[in-house]
XYZ file of C-alpha atoms in Angstrom:
605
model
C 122.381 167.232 166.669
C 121.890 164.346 169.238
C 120.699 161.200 167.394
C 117.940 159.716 169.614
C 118.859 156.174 171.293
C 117.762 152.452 169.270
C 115.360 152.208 172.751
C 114.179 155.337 171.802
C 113.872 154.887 168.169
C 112.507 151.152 168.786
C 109.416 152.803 171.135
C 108.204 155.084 168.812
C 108.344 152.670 166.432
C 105.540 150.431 168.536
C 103.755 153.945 168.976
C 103.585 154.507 165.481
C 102.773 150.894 164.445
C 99.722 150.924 167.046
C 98.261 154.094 166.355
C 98.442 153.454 162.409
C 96.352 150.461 163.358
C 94.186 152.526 165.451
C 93.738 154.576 162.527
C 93.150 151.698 159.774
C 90.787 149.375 161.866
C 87.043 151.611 162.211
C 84.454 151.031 164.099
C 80.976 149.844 162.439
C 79.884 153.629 161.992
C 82.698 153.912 160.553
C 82.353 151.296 158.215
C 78.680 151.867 157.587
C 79.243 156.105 157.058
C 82.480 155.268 154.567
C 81.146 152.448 152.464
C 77.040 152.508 152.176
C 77.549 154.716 149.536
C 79.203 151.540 147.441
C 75.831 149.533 148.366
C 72.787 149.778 146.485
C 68.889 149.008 146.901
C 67.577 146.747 143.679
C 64.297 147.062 142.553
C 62.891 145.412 139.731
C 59.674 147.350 138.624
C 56.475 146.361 135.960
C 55.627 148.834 133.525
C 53.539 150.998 135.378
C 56.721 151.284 138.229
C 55.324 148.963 140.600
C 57.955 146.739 142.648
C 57.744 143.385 141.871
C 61.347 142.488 143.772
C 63.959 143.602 145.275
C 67.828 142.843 146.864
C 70.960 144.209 147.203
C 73.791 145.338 144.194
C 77.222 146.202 144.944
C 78.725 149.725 142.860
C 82.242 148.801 141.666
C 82.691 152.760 141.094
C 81.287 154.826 138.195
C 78.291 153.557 136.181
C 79.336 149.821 136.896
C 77.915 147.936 139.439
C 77.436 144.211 140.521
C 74.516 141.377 141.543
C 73.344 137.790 141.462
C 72.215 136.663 137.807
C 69.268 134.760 139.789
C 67.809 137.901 140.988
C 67.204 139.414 137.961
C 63.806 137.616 137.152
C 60.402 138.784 135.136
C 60.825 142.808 135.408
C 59.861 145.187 132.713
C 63.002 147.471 133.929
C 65.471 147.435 137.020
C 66.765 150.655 138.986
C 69.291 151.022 141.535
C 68.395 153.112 144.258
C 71.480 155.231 146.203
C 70.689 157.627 148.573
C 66.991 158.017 147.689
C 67.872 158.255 143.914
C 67.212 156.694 141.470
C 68.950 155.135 138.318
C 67.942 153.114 135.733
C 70.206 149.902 135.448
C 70.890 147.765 132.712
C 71.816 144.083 133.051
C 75.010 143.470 131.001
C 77.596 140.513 131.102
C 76.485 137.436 132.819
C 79.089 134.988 134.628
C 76.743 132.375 134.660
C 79.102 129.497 136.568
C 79.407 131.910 139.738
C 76.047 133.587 139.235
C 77.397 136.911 138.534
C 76.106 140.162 136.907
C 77.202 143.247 135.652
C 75.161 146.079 135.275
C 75.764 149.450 133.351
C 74.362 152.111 135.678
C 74.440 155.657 133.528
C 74.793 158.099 136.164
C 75.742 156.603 139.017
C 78.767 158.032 140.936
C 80.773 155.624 144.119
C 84.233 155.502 144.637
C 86.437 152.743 143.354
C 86.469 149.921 146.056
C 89.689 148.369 147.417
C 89.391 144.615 147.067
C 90.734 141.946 148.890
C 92.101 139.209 147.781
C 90.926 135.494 148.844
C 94.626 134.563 149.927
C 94.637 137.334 152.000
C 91.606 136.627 154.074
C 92.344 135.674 157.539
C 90.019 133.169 159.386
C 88.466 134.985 162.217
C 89.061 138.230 161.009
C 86.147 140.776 161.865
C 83.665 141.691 158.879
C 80.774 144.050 157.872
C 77.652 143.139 155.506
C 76.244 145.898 153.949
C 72.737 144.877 151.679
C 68.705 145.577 151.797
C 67.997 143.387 154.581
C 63.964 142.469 154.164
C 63.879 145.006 151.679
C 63.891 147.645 154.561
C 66.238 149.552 152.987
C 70.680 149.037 153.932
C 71.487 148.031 157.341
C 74.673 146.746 158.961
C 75.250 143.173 160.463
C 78.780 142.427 162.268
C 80.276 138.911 162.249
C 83.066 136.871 161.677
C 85.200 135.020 158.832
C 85.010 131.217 160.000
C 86.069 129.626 156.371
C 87.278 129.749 152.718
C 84.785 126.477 151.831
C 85.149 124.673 148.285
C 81.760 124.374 147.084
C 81.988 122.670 143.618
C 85.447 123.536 143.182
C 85.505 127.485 143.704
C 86.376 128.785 147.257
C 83.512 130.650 148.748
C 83.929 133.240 151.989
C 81.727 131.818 154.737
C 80.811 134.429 156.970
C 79.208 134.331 160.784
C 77.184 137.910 159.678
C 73.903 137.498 160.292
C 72.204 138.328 156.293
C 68.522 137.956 155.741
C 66.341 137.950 152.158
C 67.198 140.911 150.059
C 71.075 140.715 151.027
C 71.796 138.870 148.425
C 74.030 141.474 146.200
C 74.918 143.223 149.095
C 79.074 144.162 150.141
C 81.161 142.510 153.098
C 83.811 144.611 154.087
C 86.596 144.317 156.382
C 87.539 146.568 159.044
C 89.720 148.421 157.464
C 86.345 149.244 154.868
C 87.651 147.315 151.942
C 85.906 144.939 149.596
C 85.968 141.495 150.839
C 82.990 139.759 148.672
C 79.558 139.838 147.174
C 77.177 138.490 149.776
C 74.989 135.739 148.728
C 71.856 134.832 151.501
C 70.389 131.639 149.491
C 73.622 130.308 149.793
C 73.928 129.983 153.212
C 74.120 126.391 154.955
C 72.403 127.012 158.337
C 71.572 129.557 160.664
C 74.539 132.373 161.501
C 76.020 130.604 158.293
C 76.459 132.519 155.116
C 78.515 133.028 152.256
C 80.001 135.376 150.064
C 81.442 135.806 146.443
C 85.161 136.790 146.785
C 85.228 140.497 145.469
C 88.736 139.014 143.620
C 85.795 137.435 140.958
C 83.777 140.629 140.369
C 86.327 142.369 137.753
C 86.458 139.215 135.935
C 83.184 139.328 134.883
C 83.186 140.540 131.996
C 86.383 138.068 130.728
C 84.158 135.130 131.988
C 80.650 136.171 130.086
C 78.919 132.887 127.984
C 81.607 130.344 129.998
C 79.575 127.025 130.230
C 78.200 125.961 133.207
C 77.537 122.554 133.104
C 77.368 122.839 137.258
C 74.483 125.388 137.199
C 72.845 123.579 134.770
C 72.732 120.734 136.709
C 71.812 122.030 139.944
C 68.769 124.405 138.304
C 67.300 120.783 136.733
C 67.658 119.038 140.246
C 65.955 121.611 141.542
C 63.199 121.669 138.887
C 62.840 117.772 139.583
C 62.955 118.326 143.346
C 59.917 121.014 142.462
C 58.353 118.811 140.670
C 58.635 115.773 143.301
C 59.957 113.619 140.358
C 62.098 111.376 142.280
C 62.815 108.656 140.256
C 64.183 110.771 137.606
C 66.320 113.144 140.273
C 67.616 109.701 141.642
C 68.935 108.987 137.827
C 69.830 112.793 137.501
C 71.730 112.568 141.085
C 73.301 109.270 140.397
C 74.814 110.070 136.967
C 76.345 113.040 138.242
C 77.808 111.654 141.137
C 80.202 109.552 138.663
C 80.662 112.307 136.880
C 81.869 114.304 140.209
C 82.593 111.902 142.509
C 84.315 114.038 144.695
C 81.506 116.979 144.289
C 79.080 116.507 147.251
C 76.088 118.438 145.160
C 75.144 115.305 143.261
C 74.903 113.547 146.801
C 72.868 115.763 148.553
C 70.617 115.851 145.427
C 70.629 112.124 146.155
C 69.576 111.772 149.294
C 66.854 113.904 149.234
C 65.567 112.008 146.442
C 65.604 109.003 148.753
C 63.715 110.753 151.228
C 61.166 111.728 148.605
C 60.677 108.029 147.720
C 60.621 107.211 151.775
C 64.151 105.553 151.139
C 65.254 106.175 154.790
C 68.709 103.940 154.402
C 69.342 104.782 151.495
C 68.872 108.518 152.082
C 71.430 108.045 155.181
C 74.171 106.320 152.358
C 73.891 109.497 150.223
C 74.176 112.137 153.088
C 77.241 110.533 154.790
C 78.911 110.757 151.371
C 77.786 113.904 150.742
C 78.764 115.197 154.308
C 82.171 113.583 153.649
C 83.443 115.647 150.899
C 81.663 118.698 153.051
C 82.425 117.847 156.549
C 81.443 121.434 157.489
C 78.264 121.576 156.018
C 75.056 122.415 158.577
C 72.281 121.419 156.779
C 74.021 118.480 155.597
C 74.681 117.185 159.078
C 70.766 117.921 159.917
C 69.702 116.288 156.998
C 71.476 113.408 157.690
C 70.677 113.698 161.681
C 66.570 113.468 160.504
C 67.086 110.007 158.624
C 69.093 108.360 160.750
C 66.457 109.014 163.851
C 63.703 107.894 161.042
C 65.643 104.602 161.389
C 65.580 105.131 164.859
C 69.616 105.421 165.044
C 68.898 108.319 167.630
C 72.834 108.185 169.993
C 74.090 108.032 166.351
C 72.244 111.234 165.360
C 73.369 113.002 167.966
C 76.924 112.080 167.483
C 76.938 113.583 164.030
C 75.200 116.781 165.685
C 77.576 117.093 168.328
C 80.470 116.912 165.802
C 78.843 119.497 163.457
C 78.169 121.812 166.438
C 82.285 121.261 167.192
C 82.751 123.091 164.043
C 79.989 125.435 164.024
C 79.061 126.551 167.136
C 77.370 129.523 166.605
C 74.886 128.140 164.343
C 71.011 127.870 166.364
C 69.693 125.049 163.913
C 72.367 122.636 165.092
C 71.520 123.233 168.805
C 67.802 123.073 168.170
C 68.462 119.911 166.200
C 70.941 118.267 168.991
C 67.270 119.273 171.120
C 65.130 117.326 169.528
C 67.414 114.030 169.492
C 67.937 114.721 173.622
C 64.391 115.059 173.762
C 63.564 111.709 171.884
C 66.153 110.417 174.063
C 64.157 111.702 176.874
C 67.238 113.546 178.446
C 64.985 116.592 179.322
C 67.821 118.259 181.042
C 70.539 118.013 177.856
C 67.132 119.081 175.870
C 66.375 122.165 177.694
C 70.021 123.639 177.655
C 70.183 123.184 174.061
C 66.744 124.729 173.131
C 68.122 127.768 175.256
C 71.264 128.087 173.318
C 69.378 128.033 170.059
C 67.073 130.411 171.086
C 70.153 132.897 172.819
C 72.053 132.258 169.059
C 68.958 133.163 166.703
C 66.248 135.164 169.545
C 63.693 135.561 166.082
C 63.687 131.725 165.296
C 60.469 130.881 166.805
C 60.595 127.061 167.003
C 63.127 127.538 170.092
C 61.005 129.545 172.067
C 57.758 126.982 171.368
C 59.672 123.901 172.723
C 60.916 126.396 175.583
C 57.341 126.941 176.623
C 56.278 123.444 175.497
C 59.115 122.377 178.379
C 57.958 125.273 181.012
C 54.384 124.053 181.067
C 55.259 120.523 181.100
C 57.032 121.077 183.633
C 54.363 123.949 185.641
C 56.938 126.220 185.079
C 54.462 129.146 184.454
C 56.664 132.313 184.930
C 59.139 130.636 182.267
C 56.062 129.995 180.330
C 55.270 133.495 180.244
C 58.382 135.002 179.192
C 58.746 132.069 176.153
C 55.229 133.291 174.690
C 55.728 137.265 175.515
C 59.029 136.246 173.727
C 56.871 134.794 170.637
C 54.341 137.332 170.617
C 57.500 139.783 169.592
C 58.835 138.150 167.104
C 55.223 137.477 165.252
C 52.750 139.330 166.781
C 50.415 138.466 164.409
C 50.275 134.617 164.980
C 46.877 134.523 166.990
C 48.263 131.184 168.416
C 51.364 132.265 170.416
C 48.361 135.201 171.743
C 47.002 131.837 173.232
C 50.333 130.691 174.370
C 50.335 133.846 176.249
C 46.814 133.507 177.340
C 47.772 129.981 178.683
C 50.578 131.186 180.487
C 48.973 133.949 182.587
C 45.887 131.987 183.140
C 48.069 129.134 184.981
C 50.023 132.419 186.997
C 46.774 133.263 187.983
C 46.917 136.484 186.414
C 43.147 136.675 185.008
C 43.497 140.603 183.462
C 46.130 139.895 181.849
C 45.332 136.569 180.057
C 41.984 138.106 178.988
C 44.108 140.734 177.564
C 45.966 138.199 175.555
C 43.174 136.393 174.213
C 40.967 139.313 173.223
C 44.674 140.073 171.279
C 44.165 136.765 170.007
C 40.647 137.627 169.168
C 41.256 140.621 167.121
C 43.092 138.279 164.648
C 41.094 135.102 164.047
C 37.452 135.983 165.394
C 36.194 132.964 164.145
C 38.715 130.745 165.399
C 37.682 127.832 168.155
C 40.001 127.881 169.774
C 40.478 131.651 170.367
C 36.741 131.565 171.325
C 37.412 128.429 174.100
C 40.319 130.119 175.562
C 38.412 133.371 176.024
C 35.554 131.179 177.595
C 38.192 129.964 179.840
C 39.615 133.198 181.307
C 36.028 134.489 180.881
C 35.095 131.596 183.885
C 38.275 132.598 185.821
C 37.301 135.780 186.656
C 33.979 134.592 187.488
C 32.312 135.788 184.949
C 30.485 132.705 184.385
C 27.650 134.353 181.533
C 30.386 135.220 179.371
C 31.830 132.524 179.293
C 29.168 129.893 178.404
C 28.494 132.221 175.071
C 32.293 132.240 174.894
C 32.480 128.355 175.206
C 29.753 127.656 172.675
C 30.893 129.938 169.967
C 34.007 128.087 170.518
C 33.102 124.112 170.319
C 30.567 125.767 167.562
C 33.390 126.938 165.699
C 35.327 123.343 165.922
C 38.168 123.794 167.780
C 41.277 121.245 168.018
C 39.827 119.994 171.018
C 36.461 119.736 171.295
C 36.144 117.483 173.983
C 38.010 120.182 176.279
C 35.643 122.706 175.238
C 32.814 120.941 176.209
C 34.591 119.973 179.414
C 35.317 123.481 179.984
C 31.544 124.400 179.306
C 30.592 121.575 181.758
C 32.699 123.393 184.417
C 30.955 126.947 184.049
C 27.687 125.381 184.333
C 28.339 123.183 187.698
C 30.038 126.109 188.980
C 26.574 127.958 188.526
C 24.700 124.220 190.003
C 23.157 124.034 186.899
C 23.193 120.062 187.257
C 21.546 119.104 184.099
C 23.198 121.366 181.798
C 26.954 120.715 183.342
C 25.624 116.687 183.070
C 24.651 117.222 179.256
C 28.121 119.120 178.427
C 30.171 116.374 180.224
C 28.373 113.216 177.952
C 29.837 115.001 175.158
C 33.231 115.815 176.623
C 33.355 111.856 177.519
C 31.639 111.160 173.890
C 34.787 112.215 172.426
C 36.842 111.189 174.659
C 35.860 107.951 176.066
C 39.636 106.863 177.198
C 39.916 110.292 179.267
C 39.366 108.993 182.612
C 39.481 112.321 184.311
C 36.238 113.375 182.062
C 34.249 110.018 183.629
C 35.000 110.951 187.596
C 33.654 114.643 186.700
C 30.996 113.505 185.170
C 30.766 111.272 188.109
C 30.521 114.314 190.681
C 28.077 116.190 188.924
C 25.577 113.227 188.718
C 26.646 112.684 192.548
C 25.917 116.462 193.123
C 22.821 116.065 191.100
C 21.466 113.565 193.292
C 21.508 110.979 190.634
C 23.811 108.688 193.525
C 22.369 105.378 191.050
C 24.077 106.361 187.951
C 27.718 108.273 189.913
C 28.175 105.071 192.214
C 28.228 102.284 189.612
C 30.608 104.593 187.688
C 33.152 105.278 190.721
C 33.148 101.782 191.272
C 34.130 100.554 187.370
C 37.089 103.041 187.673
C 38.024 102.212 191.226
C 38.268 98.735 189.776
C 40.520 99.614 186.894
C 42.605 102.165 189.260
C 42.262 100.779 192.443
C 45.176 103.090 193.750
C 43.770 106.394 192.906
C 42.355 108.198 196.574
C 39.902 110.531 194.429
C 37.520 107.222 193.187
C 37.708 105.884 196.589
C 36.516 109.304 198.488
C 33.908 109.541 196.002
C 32.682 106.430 196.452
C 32.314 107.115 199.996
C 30.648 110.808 199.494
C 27.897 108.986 197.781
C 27.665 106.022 200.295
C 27.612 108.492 203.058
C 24.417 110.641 201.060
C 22.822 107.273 200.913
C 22.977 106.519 204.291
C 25.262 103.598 203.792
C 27.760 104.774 206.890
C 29.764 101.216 207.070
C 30.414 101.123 203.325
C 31.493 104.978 203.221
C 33.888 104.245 206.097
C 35.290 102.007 204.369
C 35.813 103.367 201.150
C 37.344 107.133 202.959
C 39.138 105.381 205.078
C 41.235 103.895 201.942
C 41.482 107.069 200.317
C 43.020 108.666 203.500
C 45.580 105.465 203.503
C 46.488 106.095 199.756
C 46.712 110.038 200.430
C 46.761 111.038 204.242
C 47.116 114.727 204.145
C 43.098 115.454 202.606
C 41.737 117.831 205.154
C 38.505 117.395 203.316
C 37.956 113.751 203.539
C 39.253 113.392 207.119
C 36.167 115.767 207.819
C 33.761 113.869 205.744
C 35.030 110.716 207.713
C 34.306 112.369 211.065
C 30.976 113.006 210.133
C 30.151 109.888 209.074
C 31.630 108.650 212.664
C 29.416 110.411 214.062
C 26.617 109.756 212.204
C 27.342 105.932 213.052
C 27.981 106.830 216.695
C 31.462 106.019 217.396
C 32.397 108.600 219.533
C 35.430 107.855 220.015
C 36.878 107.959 216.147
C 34.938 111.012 216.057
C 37.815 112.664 218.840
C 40.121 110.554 216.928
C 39.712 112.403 214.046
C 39.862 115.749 215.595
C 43.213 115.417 216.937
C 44.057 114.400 213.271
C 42.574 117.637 211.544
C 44.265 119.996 214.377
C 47.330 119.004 213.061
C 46.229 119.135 209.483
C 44.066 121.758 209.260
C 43.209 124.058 212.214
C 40.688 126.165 210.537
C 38.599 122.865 209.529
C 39.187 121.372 212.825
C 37.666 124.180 214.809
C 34.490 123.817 212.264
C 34.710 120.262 212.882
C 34.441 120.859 216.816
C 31.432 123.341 216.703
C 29.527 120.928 214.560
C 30.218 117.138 215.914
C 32.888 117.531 219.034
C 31.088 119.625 220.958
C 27.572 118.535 220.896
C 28.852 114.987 221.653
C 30.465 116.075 224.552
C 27.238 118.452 225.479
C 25.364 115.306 225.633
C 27.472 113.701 228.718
């Protein structure tokens, strides 16, 4: 027989090597299909079965399986739940020191689990968490492995799969569907940031039942004190522990929030730069740190701690939201905006990027983006009557009437009461002209004390001029401008509507105090010639528009209104003057002008 060639030999070789891989490596389904069955639903039930908790457990194989210690709290029993059934479970051995439980599970049938060691663990290696996400029952969440991290001397898988309350006890596998680790949610340090057990720990369990744990002990009385806002006796706590660890960030952190609690700012920035020292990679950590230096108004030096935490963790959103709110302070609104939208593409459910991403888009009348930052929030908490509002807002400033009274009746279907939901309404209400509605609209509102009152009144004085209800617009205004006395804007409206009221004694004395305080702003200076020109005071009102049109040339309006009172004075020629202006302004207006002052000038030749 012919022996095949080395080539040949060599070739399948790579052939077979790749497709065993091909077999070995599954896809998610895969993953899910083959090793759900090995992840349980936890329940902890009162007497009478109601749920009063529940998380994740982990099934080792036959009548054995695995959780947190911490999650088994106040129940009268605890079941496991596997593929709608259920089993009664029995807490047994407790490793206290790494928070681990066993639990004798009569019944229960799951294949043994292959486990991984630690050593074996390869940073960036693709993984699968298994648990009861939001007890929702098991889903699947895909990430990466981006460390082995010493916290308090054990090595502890951190994870980039995304886990969420009620995966604590839950599995991560690899791809290959083998035990990895025990996830663990409350440990996590920051957003896309989570930890896991290593599954190597879970058989030794039982061996490791009634160790001491001086560790836990310690961290479950800082976090009593901490409770308990008792910072002067978490500061001794903190302190004495840090020389008994000194190499332990724990008793740091501990420390510097109790200098926050006292309002310690420096000393609160000491504690977190040791404490971030012996855990360079820890998130919340580097935020914690980040908030106490800006509270001593250290902002560039904030941002270089952010920008070196986000070097090591860039897929976490709460470092990118944090590195934000420095640019912001910093008033880079560019830098700001970028990193907002990279929080918000990292974690699309954390709400606080999307509010400063339609805070930006209406500061800067950026309406559309408006729009799709509050549909955005409306998703992820629908019922939050506020971002309805936010929505409301948005469409309201697009013009889009319909829709932002759709929005605010949403709004108004979950806080009825609320003033501010009532204003709003009002508001849209008076966009589409529906003036009647929204005056009951506005009152309920201010009646129901919204955050800002004096807008609502405002807003009320609005619907009523728009109807030339003088008095009552007048009336609403004085109570805008009650509560708002520095508001300028409220003054020159309340201004008009006494002009347009034909109370010229009261509007011209006003124009003319703010004219004297804002001497370059065109609107005082117009209005001060309107109501010169009503009066019959045609030198004065010349004047006074003629300096408006100097500050802004391009008002169509007040170029008329200047004409006019040309005419009125009889200097024909500034009235042609001023119709060659408005042709090139604003042909529509000039024509009107012509009809009215050109023509029967020129009629009279």
């Amino acid at each position: 027989m012919k022996l095949p060639s080395l080539t040949h030999v060599a070739f399948i070789g790579v052939l077979a090597s790749s497709y065993s891989s091909l077999i070995l490596a599954a896809t998610a389904t895969e993953i899910y299909n083959r090793s759900s069955h090995n992840v349980l639903l936890l329940e902890g039930r009162d007497a009478q079965g109601n749920t009063q908790g529940q998380a994740s457990a982990t099934a080792l194989g036959n009548d054995v399986a695995v959780t947190q210690c911490d999650l088994l709290g106040n129940a009268d029993k605890w079941v496991v739940i596997q593929d709608h059934r259920d089993f009664a479970a029995y807490p047994r051995e407790r490793d206290e020191a790494r928070n681990l439980c066993r639990l004798d599970v009569p019944g229960l049938r799951a294949a043994q689990l292959g486990i991984v060691p630690i050593e074996q663990i390869r940073i960036g290696q693709r993984v699968y968490a298994i648990g009861n996400a939001l007890g929702l029952g098991l889903s699947l969440s895909e990430g990466l492995i981006s460390g082995i991290r010493d916290i308090s001397g054990e090595s502890w898988i951190q994870t980039t799969a995304p886990l969420a309350p009620g995966s604590e006890g839950g599995a991560l596998f690899d791809e290959n569907g083998q035990l990895l680790g025990m996830t663990d949610y409350r440990k996590r340090d920051g957003q896309n940031i989570n930890f896991a057990a290593p599954a190597s720990w879970l058989p030794q369990i039982v061996e490791r039942a009634g160790l001491s744990n001086t560790f836990g002990k310690l961290q479950r009385e800082a976090a009593q004190l901490a409770h308990d806002e008792n910072w002067k006796a978490l500061t001794e706590l903190a302190t004495d522990w840090s020389r008994q660890q000194p190499e332990n960030h724990e008793p740091w952190l501990w420390l510097g929030l109790a200098s926050e609690g006292q309002q310690a700012w420096p000393a609160a920035v000491d504690a977190y730069e040791k404490s971030l020292a012996r855990m360079p990679a820890s998130v919340s950590i580097a935020i914690a740190l980040a908030r106490n230096q800006l509270r001593l108004n250290q902002a560039e030096k904030a941002l270089d701690i952010l920008h070196s935490a986000i070097d090591r963790n860039r897929e976490t959103a709460d470092l990118w939201f944090a590195q934000g709110m420095v640019e912001q302070i910093l008033g880079r609104a560019d830098a700001s905006l970028k990193s907002f939208e990279r929080a918000a593409q990292l974690d699309p459910v954390d709400a606080k990027a999307w509010e400063k991403l339609f805070d930006n888009a209406v500061n800067s009348h950026d309406f559309q983006s408006a729009r799709q930052a509050a549909a955005h929030l409306t998703e992820i908490a629908p019922a939050r009557p506020d971002y309805w509002l936010r929505l409301t807002q948005a469409y309201y400033s697009l013009g889009l009437s319909s829709r932002a009274l759709r929005a605010a009746d949403r709004a108004l279907q979950l806080a009825p009461d609320n003033g501010d939901v009532l204003v709003w309404r009002g508001v849209v209400l008076g966009q589409l002209r529906a003036y009647g509605l929204a005056i009951e609209a506005l009152k309920r509102g201010i009646s129901a004390n919204p955050v800002r009152p004096d807008w609502a009144w405002e807003q009320l004085a609005n619907a009523y001029y728009v109807l030339n209800l003088f008095p009552e617009a007048i009336a609403a205004q004085r109570e805008a401008v009650k509560l708002a006395p520095a508001q300028v804007s409220y003054l020159g409206e309340l201004g008009v509507m006494l002009k347009d009221d034909g109370q010229e004694s009261e509007a011209l004395p006003l124009f003319e105090s703010l004219r004297d305080k804002y001497p370059t702003a065109p609107f005082l200076w117009r209005q001060i010639g309107f109501v010169h020109a009503k009066l019959g005071h045609y030198p004065e009102a010349i004047k006074a528009l003629e300096q408006s049109l100097r500050l802004a040339p391009d008002q169509g309006k007040v170029w008329h209104a200047l004409g006019e009172t040309y005419a009125h004075a009889g200097l024909n020629d500034d009235v042609h003057r001023v119709y060659q202006r408005l042709r090139g302004l604003d042909s529509g207006r000039a024509e009107q002008f012509y009809r009215e002052y050109v023509f029967p000038m020129e009629a009279q030749k």
